[in-house]
Short mmCIF file of C-alpha atoms and ligand atoms in Angstrom, two decimals:
data_model
loop_
_atom_site.label_atom_id
_atom_site.label_comp_id
_atom_site.label_asym_id
_atom_site.label_seq_id
_atom_site.Cartn_x
_atom_site.Cartn_y
_atom_site.Cartn_z
CA MET A 21 122.04 128.87 90.35
CA ARG A 22 119.53 129.78 93.00
CA PRO A 23 117.96 126.81 94.75
CA ILE A 24 114.22 126.16 94.42
CA VAL A 25 114.03 125.10 98.05
CA SER A 26 116.36 126.40 100.69
CA VAL A 27 115.93 125.29 104.27
CA ARG A 28 118.26 126.60 107.04
CA ASP A 29 118.46 125.33 110.58
CA LEU A 30 114.83 124.38 110.76
CA TRP A 31 113.27 123.44 114.07
CA LYS A 32 109.75 122.26 114.74
CA ILE A 33 108.56 121.74 118.24
CA TYR A 34 105.04 120.48 118.69
CA ARG A 35 103.30 121.10 121.97
CA LYS A 36 100.85 118.45 122.97
CA GLU A 37 98.49 118.63 125.87
CA THR A 38 99.01 115.62 128.07
CA ARG A 39 95.96 114.74 130.09
CA LYS A 40 95.38 111.68 132.11
CA SER A 41 91.94 110.13 131.72
CA GLY A 42 89.30 110.67 134.36
CA LEU A 43 87.08 113.53 135.42
CA ARG A 44 89.42 114.80 138.14
CA TYR A 45 92.25 115.30 135.63
CA ALA A 46 89.88 116.76 133.01
CA ILE A 47 88.83 119.50 135.47
CA LYS A 48 92.39 120.03 136.67
CA SER A 49 93.64 120.44 133.13
CA LEU A 50 91.05 123.09 132.39
CA PHE A 51 92.80 125.36 134.86
CA LYS A 52 96.38 124.17 134.47
CA PRO A 53 96.96 122.31 131.23
CA GLN A 54 100.05 120.12 131.12
CA TYR A 55 102.11 120.11 127.93
CA SER A 56 104.76 117.86 126.62
CA GLU A 57 107.06 118.99 123.83
CA ILE A 58 107.99 116.93 120.81
CA GLU A 59 111.07 118.03 118.89
CA ALA A 60 110.02 116.86 115.43
CA LEU A 61 112.78 118.73 113.59
CA LYS A 62 116.09 119.52 115.22
CA GLY A 63 117.84 122.04 113.04
CA ILE A 64 117.74 120.58 109.54
CA SER A 65 119.24 122.30 106.50
CA PHE A 66 119.23 121.39 102.84
CA GLU A 67 118.79 122.81 99.33
CA VAL A 68 117.04 121.50 96.28
CA TYR A 69 117.75 122.72 92.74
CA GLU A 70 115.59 123.03 89.66
CA GLY A 71 114.69 119.75 87.97
CA GLU A 72 116.03 117.62 90.82
CA MET A 73 114.21 114.58 92.01
CA VAL A 74 114.98 114.05 95.67
CA GLY A 75 113.97 111.13 97.86
CA PHE A 76 113.28 112.05 101.48
CA VAL A 77 113.51 108.84 103.46
CA GLY A 78 113.21 107.90 107.11
CA PRO A 79 111.27 105.64 109.42
CA ASN A 80 107.81 106.59 110.78
CA GLY A 81 107.92 109.61 113.03
CA ALA A 82 111.26 110.83 111.60
CA GLY A 83 109.92 114.24 110.60
CA LYS A 84 109.17 113.80 106.87
CA THR A 85 105.60 115.06 106.84
CA THR A 86 106.48 117.96 109.12
CA THR A 87 109.22 119.02 106.69
CA MET A 88 106.94 118.74 103.66
CA LYS A 89 104.20 120.74 105.38
CA ILE A 90 106.66 123.51 106.26
CA ILE A 91 107.99 123.67 102.72
CA SER A 92 104.44 123.95 101.42
CA GLY A 93 103.58 126.61 103.92
CA VAL A 94 100.83 124.57 105.62
CA ILE A 95 102.47 124.92 109.04
CA TYR A 96 104.98 127.33 110.61
CA PRO A 97 108.43 126.24 111.69
CA SER A 98 109.37 126.96 115.32
CA SER A 99 112.59 128.55 114.14
CA GLY A 100 114.88 128.62 111.12
CA THR A 101 114.33 129.93 107.60
CA VAL A 102 112.60 128.46 104.57
CA GLU A 103 112.61 129.91 101.09
CA VAL A 104 110.71 128.17 98.27
CA LEU A 105 110.74 129.55 94.73
CA GLY A 106 111.87 132.82 96.19
CA TYR A 107 108.94 133.04 98.57
CA VAL A 108 108.30 132.50 102.24
CA PRO A 109 105.88 129.55 102.11
CA THR A 110 103.64 130.54 105.04
CA GLU A 111 102.83 133.89 103.40
CA ARG A 112 101.03 131.75 100.81
CA LYS A 113 101.27 134.37 98.02
CA PRO A 114 99.22 133.49 94.91
CA GLU A 115 102.38 133.25 92.77
CA PHE A 116 103.79 130.74 95.26
CA LEU A 117 100.60 128.68 95.41
CA LYS A 118 100.37 128.57 91.62
CA ASN A 119 103.73 126.94 91.42
CA ILE A 120 103.67 124.25 94.05
CA ALA A 121 101.70 121.08 94.72
CA LEU A 122 101.51 119.08 97.92
CA PHE A 123 100.24 115.60 97.32
CA MET A 124 99.41 113.55 100.37
CA GLY A 125 97.83 110.47 98.90
CA GLN A 126 94.37 109.53 97.77
CA LYS A 127 92.60 112.00 100.10
CA GLY A 128 93.10 115.06 97.95
CA PHE A 129 91.09 117.83 96.37
CA LEU A 130 88.67 115.56 94.51
CA SER A 131 87.78 113.40 97.54
CA ILE A 132 87.04 116.53 99.57
CA VAL A 133 85.21 118.55 96.94
CA ILE A 134 83.53 116.23 94.42
CA TRP A 135 83.14 112.84 96.06
CA ASP A 136 79.92 112.02 94.18
CA LEU A 137 80.98 113.47 90.84
CA PRO A 138 83.39 112.18 88.16
CA PRO A 139 86.98 113.50 88.27
CA VAL A 140 86.56 115.57 85.06
CA ASP A 141 84.18 117.83 86.91
CA GLY A 142 86.83 118.41 89.54
CA PHE A 143 89.46 119.00 86.87
CA GLU A 144 87.33 121.69 85.31
CA LEU A 145 86.88 123.35 88.66
CA ILE A 146 90.64 123.36 89.14
CA CYS A 147 91.06 125.00 85.73
CA HIS A 148 88.80 127.82 86.83
CA ILE A 149 90.71 128.23 90.07
CA TYR A 150 94.10 128.40 88.37
CA GLY A 151 92.89 130.15 85.22
CA ILE A 152 94.08 127.43 82.87
CA PRO A 153 92.80 128.15 79.32
CA HIS A 154 90.50 125.49 77.84
CA ASP A 155 92.70 124.34 74.99
CA GLU A 156 95.67 124.08 77.34
CA TYR A 157 93.49 122.04 79.70
CA ARG A 158 92.57 119.62 76.91
CA LYS A 159 96.26 119.08 76.14
CA ARG A 160 97.12 118.47 79.75
CA LEU A 161 94.19 116.14 80.24
CA ASP A 162 95.34 114.03 77.30
CA PHE A 163 98.81 114.02 78.78
CA PHE A 164 97.62 112.72 82.14
CA VAL A 165 95.07 110.28 80.71
CA ASP A 166 97.86 108.85 78.57
CA LEU A 167 100.60 108.70 81.19
CA LEU A 168 98.49 107.60 84.12
CA ASP A 169 96.17 105.35 82.18
CA LEU A 170 93.04 107.20 83.19
CA LYS A 171 90.82 106.25 80.32
CA GLY A 172 87.36 105.43 81.57
CA LEU A 173 88.16 106.55 85.08
CA ILE A 174 87.70 110.30 84.69
CA GLU A 175 84.03 109.97 83.81
CA THR A 176 83.23 107.61 86.69
CA PRO A 177 82.05 109.08 90.00
CA LEU A 178 85.00 109.22 92.33
CA ARG A 179 83.41 107.10 95.07
CA LYS A 180 83.21 104.21 92.62
CA LEU A 181 86.93 104.11 91.97
CA SER A 182 89.39 101.82 93.77
CA LEU A 183 92.06 103.17 96.03
CA GLY A 184 94.74 102.86 93.31
CA GLU A 185 92.50 104.57 90.74
CA ARG A 186 91.67 107.35 93.16
CA THR A 187 95.34 107.97 93.87
CA LYS A 188 95.92 108.38 90.14
CA VAL A 189 93.10 110.86 89.49
CA GLU A 190 94.03 112.78 92.63
CA LEU A 191 97.61 112.97 91.36
CA ALA A 192 96.37 114.34 88.02
CA ALA A 193 94.23 116.86 89.91
CA ALA A 194 97.20 117.89 92.02
CA LEU A 195 99.42 118.41 88.99
CA LEU A 196 96.96 119.90 86.53
CA HIS A 197 98.35 123.41 87.09
CA PHE A 198 101.83 122.17 86.16
CA PRO A 199 103.57 123.33 89.34
CA LYS A 200 107.31 123.96 89.31
CA LEU A 201 107.70 122.16 92.59
CA VAL A 202 105.90 118.90 93.37
CA ILE A 203 105.95 117.57 96.92
CA LEU A 204 104.68 114.06 97.37
CA ASP A 205 104.26 112.73 100.88
CA GLU A 206 104.19 108.90 100.89
CA PRO A 207 102.38 108.81 97.55
CA THR A 208 102.41 105.02 97.23
CA ILE A 209 101.04 104.22 100.69
CA GLY A 210 98.38 101.54 100.49
CA LEU A 211 98.96 100.77 96.80
CA ASP A 212 99.65 97.31 95.43
CA ILE A 213 103.04 96.58 93.87
CA VAL A 214 101.83 97.08 90.32
CA SER A 215 100.23 100.46 91.04
CA GLN A 216 103.36 101.49 92.96
CA ALA A 217 105.55 100.69 89.98
CA LYS A 218 103.19 102.55 87.63
CA LEU A 219 103.27 105.61 89.87
CA ARG A 220 107.03 105.56 89.85
CA ASP A 221 107.16 105.32 86.09
CA PHE A 222 104.75 108.20 85.85
CA LEU A 223 106.85 110.41 88.15
CA LYS A 224 109.99 109.67 86.15
CA GLU A 225 108.24 110.57 82.92
CA TYR A 226 106.63 113.65 84.44
CA ASN A 227 109.99 114.89 85.75
CA LYS A 228 111.53 114.33 82.33
CA THR A 229 108.78 116.06 80.29
CA THR A 230 108.09 119.04 82.56
CA ASN A 231 111.49 119.46 84.32
CA ALA A 232 109.49 119.95 87.50
CA THR A 233 111.41 119.66 90.75
CA ILE A 234 110.14 116.69 92.73
CA ILE A 235 110.57 115.89 96.40
CA LEU A 236 109.06 112.64 97.54
CA THR A 237 109.02 111.06 100.95
CA SER A 238 108.76 107.46 101.89
CA HIS A 239 109.42 105.26 104.88
CA TYR A 240 109.95 102.57 102.31
CA ILE A 241 113.24 102.70 100.47
CA ARG A 242 112.05 100.82 97.41
CA ASP A 243 109.84 103.72 96.52
CA VAL A 244 112.75 106.06 96.01
CA GLU A 245 115.51 103.64 95.17
CA ASP A 246 115.04 103.65 91.39
CA LEU A 247 113.57 107.11 91.27
CA ALA A 248 115.80 109.57 93.07
CA ARG A 249 119.56 109.68 92.56
CA ARG A 250 119.83 112.00 95.55
CA LEU A 251 118.60 110.86 98.92
CA ILE A 252 118.09 112.82 102.09
CA VAL A 253 117.82 110.48 105.05
CA ILE A 254 116.10 111.82 108.14
CA HIS A 255 116.01 110.14 111.52
CA HIS A 256 114.67 111.55 114.80
CA GLY A 257 114.36 114.98 113.22
CA GLU A 258 117.93 115.14 112.00
CA ILE A 259 119.40 114.69 108.55
CA ILE A 260 121.83 111.82 108.80
CA PHE A 261 122.70 111.57 105.16
CA ASP A 262 122.37 113.84 102.11
CA GLY A 263 123.99 112.82 98.87
CA PRO A 264 123.95 110.42 95.92
CA GLN A 265 122.34 107.16 96.94
CA GLY A 266 125.39 105.24 95.71
CA LYS A 267 127.41 106.84 98.47
CA ILE A 268 125.17 105.61 101.27
CA ILE A 269 126.30 102.09 100.63
CA ASP A 270 129.91 103.20 100.31
CA ARG A 271 129.79 105.18 103.50
CA MET A 272 127.75 102.90 105.63
CA SER A 273 128.72 99.44 104.82
CA LYS A 274 132.25 98.34 105.52
CA THR A 275 131.97 94.97 103.86
CA ARG A 276 131.32 93.34 100.50
CA THR A 277 130.38 89.80 99.72
CA ILE A 278 132.21 87.70 97.22
CA ARG A 279 130.33 84.86 95.64
CA ILE A 280 132.68 82.21 94.32
CA HIS A 281 131.60 79.68 91.69
CA LEU A 282 133.51 76.40 91.91
CA ASN A 283 134.18 73.62 89.53
CA PRO A 284 132.24 70.82 91.26
CA SER A 285 134.67 68.11 90.18
CA GLY A 286 137.72 69.87 91.62
CA ALA A 287 138.84 69.93 95.25
CA SER A 288 137.56 73.02 97.01
CA PRO A 289 140.21 75.34 98.42
CA LYS A 290 139.91 76.73 101.93
CA PHE A 291 138.26 80.17 102.05
CA ASP A 292 137.79 80.69 105.78
CA THR A 293 141.19 82.38 106.09
CA LEU A 294 140.17 84.98 103.48
CA GLY A 295 136.85 86.11 104.91
CA LYS A 296 133.77 85.10 106.87
CA ILE A 297 131.88 82.27 105.23
CA ILE A 298 128.25 83.21 104.73
CA GLU A 299 126.98 80.36 102.65
CA THR A 300 128.44 77.27 101.06
CA ASP A 301 127.33 74.37 98.85
CA SER A 302 129.03 72.04 96.35
CA GLU A 303 129.13 74.64 93.57
CA SER A 304 129.63 77.92 95.32
CA VAL A 305 130.88 79.70 98.40
CA THR A 306 129.92 83.15 99.61
CA ILE A 307 132.26 85.05 101.85
CA GLU A 308 132.17 88.47 103.48
CA VAL A 309 135.28 90.60 103.29
CA GLU A 310 136.14 94.12 104.46
CA ARG A 311 135.85 96.62 101.64
CA GLU A 312 139.55 97.55 101.64
CA ARG A 313 140.60 93.92 101.25
CA VAL A 314 138.26 93.01 98.36
CA ARG A 315 140.82 93.57 95.60
CA ASP A 316 143.54 91.51 97.25
CA VAL A 317 141.23 88.70 98.30
CA ALA A 318 139.62 88.55 94.85
CA ARG A 319 143.09 88.22 93.26
CA VAL A 320 143.99 85.32 95.55
CA ILE A 321 140.68 83.57 94.87
CA LEU A 322 140.95 83.87 91.12
CA ASN A 323 144.28 82.09 91.28
CA PHE A 324 142.71 78.90 92.63
CA ASP A 325 142.32 76.25 89.88
CA ALA A 326 138.91 75.18 91.22
CA VAL A 327 137.44 78.68 90.90
CA LEU A 328 135.35 79.28 87.74
CA ASP A 329 134.42 82.90 88.44
CA ILE A 330 133.52 85.34 91.18
CA ALA A 331 130.90 88.05 91.78
CA ILE A 332 131.51 90.96 94.12
CA GLN A 333 128.33 92.33 95.64
CA GLU A 334 127.26 95.35 97.65
CA PRO A 335 124.66 94.89 100.32
CA PRO A 336 121.17 96.00 99.31
CA LEU A 337 120.29 99.63 100.10
CA GLU A 338 117.40 98.46 102.25
CA ASP A 339 119.77 96.60 104.60
CA VAL A 340 122.16 99.50 104.72
CA LEU A 341 119.42 101.90 105.74
CA ARG A 342 118.13 99.52 108.39
CA THR A 343 121.60 99.55 109.90
CA MET A 344 121.63 103.36 109.80
CA PHE A 345 118.35 103.57 111.68
CA THR A 346 119.43 101.19 114.37
CA ARG A 347 122.87 102.73 114.84
CA GLU A 348 122.81 106.35 115.90
CA GLU A 349 125.81 107.62 113.99
CA HIS A 350 125.69 110.71 111.80
CA PHE A 351 126.94 110.91 108.31
CA HIS A 352 126.92 114.18 106.43
CA GLU A 353 127.72 114.61 102.80
N1 ADP B 426 100.29 117.86 115.04
C1 ADP B 426 101.16 117.24 115.84
N2 ADP B 426 101.15 117.40 117.19
C2 ADP B 426 102.04 116.80 117.95
N3 ADP B 426 103.02 115.99 117.50
C3 ADP B 426 103.12 115.77 116.19
C4 ADP B 426 102.19 116.38 115.26
N4 ADP B 426 102.52 116.00 114.00
C5 ADP B 426 103.59 115.17 114.13
N5 ADP B 426 103.92 115.04 115.42
C6 ADP B 426 105.10 114.25 115.92
O1 ADP B 426 106.24 114.75 115.32
C7 ADP B 426 107.15 113.66 114.94
C8 ADP B 426 107.37 113.69 113.43
O2 ADP B 426 106.17 113.40 112.76
P1 ADP B 426 106.04 113.36 111.21
O3 ADP B 426 106.64 114.58 110.62
O4 ADP B 426 104.62 113.09 110.91
O5 ADP B 426 106.95 112.11 110.82
P2 ADP B 426 106.96 111.15 109.52
O6 ADP B 426 106.16 111.82 108.46
O7 ADP B 426 108.40 111.02 109.17
O8 ADP B 426 106.36 109.84 109.94
C9 ADP B 426 106.51 112.43 115.46
O9 ADP B 426 107.01 112.15 116.73
C10 ADP B 426 105.00 112.82 115.57
O10 ADP B 426 104.39 112.03 116.55
MG1 MG B 427 104.54 111.12 107.36
#
């Protein structure tokens, strides 16, 4: 199967004029501007296939937005090749544009074009632009109103809507043409927890019903944790992990914790020879053990009379990623 997105050895170097403040430097830089170079992407490669939902995660400044803009054809790469839906994005052919959407938060088409008007007016404009037939438009509108809970919002002037409401109508506007590839750059930024969860539910449902390919970025792992099975982790312009999210934990964290429930009336056995004690009280002890020793240690623990049961736990993905971003090791799938 041919990938929907194929990125090979992509580099992006931004040139930024560096100018000290003050008139003397302003005049000097007119004649001899000084530049500094920022290597935003350092040779990244990946592929995305039809119907996939991929989480693109990394801390601020990692290169997420740059990558999404290059895939959408908004900016040129410095070198490397990009093919999206069989097209070169920067050529911005009509067939390409008809099949992609780049969503960058609440400041979308509607906010720019119809700020004082209700969203429906903007939706109708979009239908004209993309040539969506009227009955098809009605169907899609019902679909979005239902899934995004837009009742009452689409007739209200945009400027009267809250940030969360605006994000939802902008999302509907961005997807009204049912693109095959949806790129969402930090879609939940600024939203409260409830709106974030709703947006996630919507994306899941949208992916299921339309089989659209979805790439979404976030600097916040929770956004993608229950959404995307596959994660691409980017750090300092390099991909440091690409694979199923379950494997990040496997690969990155060398330890597991074992929580041991004790019979409070019995004498507590000694656990400090089995692992590092993390927490202890009268009814339970939590120890940390190297992954390879978990089976053996668990067997020993279960043989103690005072032990009622045990729970073996992986560290949370959030902690694992934090470790990845502070250590500079590379892990490729
Ligand atoms: N237009 C630009 N000019 C100069 N530097 C830029 C520009 N856009 C982004 N950068 C720099 O490139 C790096 C990657 O930025 P970006 O792709 O926005 O990261 P992210 O979206 O992961 O936060 C950062 O160091 C950022 O400061
Ligand atoms: Mg960004």
